């Protein structure tokens, strides 16, 4: 897959992390039904590889389903074998250039961003985005105008819109969107939150 094109098309990357594998799978498929198709299943999720494998089977070979919290090459290999079409790391991880799928690599500082790009990152997961906020993204885009940034961490619907207005390729959203759905929580509330985020993403830049 072309990760950057997919991120630009979807604008919102759902981060699914939970203690209940069946509920995590329902969360991924429910989000897809609600128009939020791009999802990463964190490897800290209970039985995460099975969730990825079943999500891939349910949503089809072209669905943008990836693996998150990838910290080692072993993590990467298992995730790709399970069907992940891209990987997301929380920090700089070496040895992922040859895994066969694109990597959204975690970085925060300019030096880390340069290192991530040198390691073959297709895009930068700006994490934690809450530390500097949208203003920090604006500052980074001056020296890195061509780098695809995906702010992650503490991004609610309002912050998502602000980051996109300041040039983010997409935003990654965990608990403000997922809530307790991946632990068995109410799917109706998940659908309501999904609608709220979709509305925020769809707003025109002011």
Tab-separated table of C-alpha atoms in Angstrom:
chain	number	residue	atom	x	y	z
A	1	UNK	CA	0.000	0.000	0.000
A	2	UNK	CA	0.979	3.636	-0.394
A	3	UNK	CA	0.722	4.712	3.226
A	4	UNK	CA	0.956	8.448	2.619
A	5	UNK	CA	-1.773	8.413	-0.033
A	6	UNK	CA	-3.976	6.345	2.268
A	7	UNK	CA	-3.425	8.739	5.171
A	8	UNK	CA	-4.244	11.723	2.969
A	9	UNK	CA	-7.414	10.037	1.798
A	10	UNK	CA	-8.666	9.009	5.237
A	11	UNK	CA	-7.276	11.880	7.364
A	12	UNK	CA	-8.081	9.920	10.536
A	13	UNK	CA	-6.238	6.868	11.866
A	14	UNK	CA	-8.071	5.047	14.644
A	15	UNK	CA	-5.844	3.526	17.318
A	16	UNK	CA	-7.475	0.441	18.805
A	17	UNK	CA	-6.132	-0.889	22.087
A	18	UNK	CA	-8.061	-3.070	24.503
A	19	UNK	CA	-8.256	-6.043	26.843
A	20	UNK	CA	-10.971	-7.958	24.965
A	21	UNK	CA	-9.964	-9.381	21.564
A	22	UNK	CA	-13.540	-9.879	20.387
A	23	UNK	CA	-14.467	-6.346	21.409
A	24	UNK	CA	-11.356	-4.957	19.718
A	25	UNK	CA	-12.347	-6.699	16.488
A	26	UNK	CA	-15.904	-5.365	16.762
A	27	UNK	CA	-14.438	-1.912	17.285
A	28	UNK	CA	-12.403	-2.088	14.078
A	29	UNK	CA	-15.318	-3.362	12.005
A	30	UNK	CA	-17.794	-0.891	13.537
A	31	UNK	CA	-15.472	2.015	12.757
A	32	UNK	CA	-15.213	0.791	9.169
A	33	UNK	CA	-19.016	0.729	8.973
A	34	UNK	CA	-19.029	4.325	10.222
A	35	UNK	CA	-16.590	5.479	7.551
A	36	UNK	CA	-13.389	5.325	9.612
A	37	UNK	CA	-11.606	2.592	7.711
A	38	UNK	CA	-7.977	3.263	8.660
A	39	UNK	CA	-7.168	1.532	11.934
A	40	UNK	CA	-4.089	0.341	13.733
A	41	UNK	CA	-4.417	-2.443	16.267
A	42	UNK	CA	-1.880	-1.904	19.019
A	43	UNK	CA	0.229	-4.943	19.803
A	44	UNK	CA	-0.544	-4.248	23.471
A	45	UNK	CA	-4.109	-5.370	22.724
A	46	UNK	CA	-4.978	-8.812	24.054
A	47	UNK	CA	-4.337	-11.371	21.286
A	48	UNK	CA	-3.563	-8.512	18.912
A	49	UNK	CA	-2.299	-10.683	16.067
A	50	UNK	CA	-5.557	-12.626	15.959
A	51	UNK	CA	-7.485	-9.354	15.936
A	52	UNK	CA	-5.416	-8.142	12.982
A	53	UNK	CA	-5.829	-11.448	11.162
A	54	UNK	CA	-9.614	-11.491	11.658
A	55	UNK	CA	-9.976	-7.820	10.776
A	56	UNK	CA	-8.104	-8.467	7.549
A	57	UNK	CA	-10.411	-11.387	6.743
A	58	UNK	CA	-13.533	-9.369	7.577
A	59	UNK	CA	-12.604	-6.163	5.752
A	60	UNK	CA	-10.726	-7.527	2.768
A	61	UNK	CA	-7.191	-7.377	1.403
A	62	UNK	CA	-7.219	-3.653	0.637
A	63	UNK	CA	-8.445	-2.410	4.021
A	64	UNK	CA	-5.940	-0.078	5.727
A	65	UNK	CA	-5.468	-2.228	8.834
A	66	UNK	CA	-2.083	-1.923	10.500
A	67	UNK	CA	-0.237	-2.866	13.653
A	68	UNK	CA	0.699	-0.313	16.294
A	69	UNK	CA	3.184	-0.221	19.170
A	70	UNK	CA	5.727	-2.080	17.036
A	71	UNK	CA	8.995	-1.924	18.971
A	72	UNK	CA	11.170	-4.675	17.481
A	73	UNK	CA	11.824	-6.433	14.199
A	74	UNK	CA	10.242	-9.525	15.742
A	75	UNK	CA	7.065	-7.534	16.427
A	76	UNK	CA	7.137	-6.341	12.832
A	77	UNK	CA	7.528	-9.796	11.339
A	78	UNK	CA	4.673	-11.260	13.347
A	79	UNK	CA	2.405	-8.327	12.517
A	80	UNK	CA	3.086	-8.576	8.781
A	81	UNK	CA	2.477	-12.325	8.892
A	82	UNK	CA	-0.889	-11.619	10.558
A	83	UNK	CA	-1.894	-9.309	7.717
A	84	UNK	CA	-0.883	-5.818	8.825
A	85	UNK	CA	-0.515	-3.597	5.759
A	86	UNK	CA	1.590	-1.011	7.624
A	87	UNK	CA	3.374	-0.644	10.955
A	88	UNK	CA	3.277	2.129	13.545
A	89	UNK	CA	6.039	2.585	16.103
A	90	UNK	CA	6.020	4.664	19.301
A	91	UNK	CA	9.651	5.680	18.804
A	92	UNK	CA	12.684	5.157	16.575
A	93	UNK	CA	13.001	1.465	15.672
A	94	UNK	CA	15.838	0.161	13.548
A	95	UNK	CA	15.696	-2.722	11.114
A	96	UNK	CA	12.197	-2.138	9.706
A	97	UNK	CA	13.202	-0.961	6.228
A	98	UNK	CA	13.067	-4.488	4.839
A	99	UNK	CA	9.836	-5.741	6.382
A	100	UNK	CA	7.888	-5.236	3.167
A	101	UNK	CA	5.249	-2.796	4.413
A	102	UNK	CA	5.464	0.967	5.058
A	103	UNK	CA	6.239	2.333	8.511
A	104	UNK	CA	4.724	5.282	10.368
A	105	UNK	CA	7.577	5.935	12.788
A	106	UNK	CA	7.315	7.745	16.096
A	107	UNK	CA	9.448	10.855	16.587
A	108	UNK	CA	9.181	14.188	18.356
A	109	UNK	CA	12.279	16.336	17.937
A	110	UNK	CA	13.894	17.530	14.691
A	111	UNK	CA	16.836	15.179	15.254
A	112	UNK	CA	14.493	12.239	15.796
A	113	UNK	CA	12.561	13.146	12.651
A	114	UNK	CA	15.753	13.158	10.591
A	115	UNK	CA	16.737	9.792	12.054
A	116	UNK	CA	13.304	8.299	11.356
A	117	UNK	CA	13.492	9.382	7.735
A	118	UNK	CA	16.971	7.884	7.457
A	119	UNK	CA	15.573	4.612	8.837
A	120	UNK	CA	13.055	4.519	5.997
A	121	UNK	CA	9.927	5.927	7.624
A	122	UNK	CA	7.174	6.641	5.096
A	123	UNK	CA	5.639	9.198	7.473
A	124	UNK	CA	6.261	10.583	10.950
A	125	UNK	CA	4.037	9.835	13.909
A	126	UNK	CA	4.438	13.063	15.902
A	127	UNK	CA	4.196	11.704	19.425
A	128	UNK	CA	3.111	12.795	21.922
A	129	UNK	CA	1.335	15.566	20.015
A	130	UNK	CA	-0.137	16.992	23.212
A	131	UNK	CA	3.329	18.054	24.353
A	132	UNK	CA	3.663	20.846	21.807
A	133	UNK	CA	0.200	21.044	20.343
A	134	UNK	CA	-0.715	22.298	16.872
A	135	UNK	CA	1.697	25.221	17.234
A	136	UNK	CA	4.613	22.796	17.455
A	137	UNK	CA	3.496	21.098	14.254
A	138	UNK	CA	3.453	24.489	12.540
A	139	UNK	CA	7.003	25.141	13.724
A	140	UNK	CA	8.210	21.765	12.445
A	141	UNK	CA	6.669	22.234	9.032
A	142	UNK	CA	8.956	25.188	8.327
A	143	UNK	CA	12.149	23.051	8.122
A	144	UNK	CA	10.259	19.872	7.088
A	145	UNK	CA	7.660	21.090	4.546
A	146	UNK	CA	7.522	17.828	2.590
A	147	UNK	CA	7.406	15.422	5.534
A	148	UNK	CA	4.023	13.730	6.131
A	149	UNK	CA	3.181	14.262	9.815
A	150	UNK	CA	0.544	12.345	11.788
A	151	UNK	CA	0.080	13.875	15.261
A	152	UNK	CA	-0.858	11.269	17.879
A	153	UNK	CA	-1.496	11.525	21.609
A	154	UNK	CA	-4.178	13.604	23.297
A	155	UNK	CA	-5.891	14.514	20.027
A	156	UNK	CA	-9.599	15.178	20.511
A	157	UNK	CA	-11.978	16.304	17.749
A	158	UNK	CA	-11.103	20.002	18.066
A	159	UNK	CA	-7.358	19.333	18.149
A	160	UNK	CA	-7.720	16.989	15.168
A	161	UNK	CA	-9.202	19.788	13.079
A	162	UNK	CA	-6.528	22.235	14.273
A	163	UNK	CA	-3.695	19.860	13.378
A	164	UNK	CA	-5.143	19.239	9.929
A	165	UNK	CA	-5.535	22.967	9.356
A	166	UNK	CA	-1.848	23.385	10.192
A	167	UNK	CA	-0.734	20.843	7.631
A	168	UNK	CA	-0.946	17.402	9.226
A	169	UNK	CA	-1.398	14.652	6.655
A	170	UNK	CA	-3.700	12.839	9.076
A	171	UNK	CA	-4.247	12.518	12.817
A	172	UNK	CA	-4.096	9.405	14.964
A	173	UNK	CA	-6.756	9.112	17.653
A	174	UNK	CA	-7.035	6.581	20.432
A	175	UNK	CA	-9.141	6.927	23.568
A	176	UNK	CA	-11.017	10.137	22.581
A	177	UNK	CA	-12.522	8.089	19.738
A	178	UNK	CA	-12.376	4.493	20.962
A	179	UNK	CA	-13.382	5.079	24.581
A	180	UNK	CA	-14.052	1.716	26.227
A	181	UNK	CA	-15.328	0.014	23.069
A	182	UNK	CA	-12.273	-2.241	22.731
A	183	UNK	CA	-12.843	-3.409	26.308
A	184	UNK	CA	-16.459	-4.352	25.630
A	185	UNK	CA	-18.052	-0.905	25.927
A	186	UNK	CA	-21.138	0.390	24.168
A	187	UNK	CA	-20.880	0.381	20.364
A	188	UNK	CA	-23.636	2.946	20.054
A	189	UNK	CA	-21.473	5.456	21.866
A	190	UNK	CA	-18.559	4.494	19.646
A	191	UNK	CA	-20.697	5.257	16.596
A	192	UNK	CA	-21.622	8.638	18.076
A	193	UNK	CA	-17.969	9.513	18.706
A	194	UNK	CA	-17.095	8.365	15.191
A	195	UNK	CA	-19.714	10.730	13.778
A	196	UNK	CA	-18.295	13.587	15.849
A	197	UNK	CA	-14.780	12.991	14.558
A	198	UNK	CA	-15.934	12.563	10.990
A	199	UNK	CA	-17.733	15.892	11.196
A	200	UNK	CA	-14.616	17.583	12.567
A	201	UNK	CA	-12.412	16.078	9.864
A	202	UNK	CA	-14.847	17.118	7.138
A	203	UNK	CA	-14.940	20.802	8.146
A	204	UNK	CA	-13.369	23.225	5.749
A	205	UNK	CA	-10.279	25.113	6.832
A	206	UNK	CA	-11.268	28.546	8.124
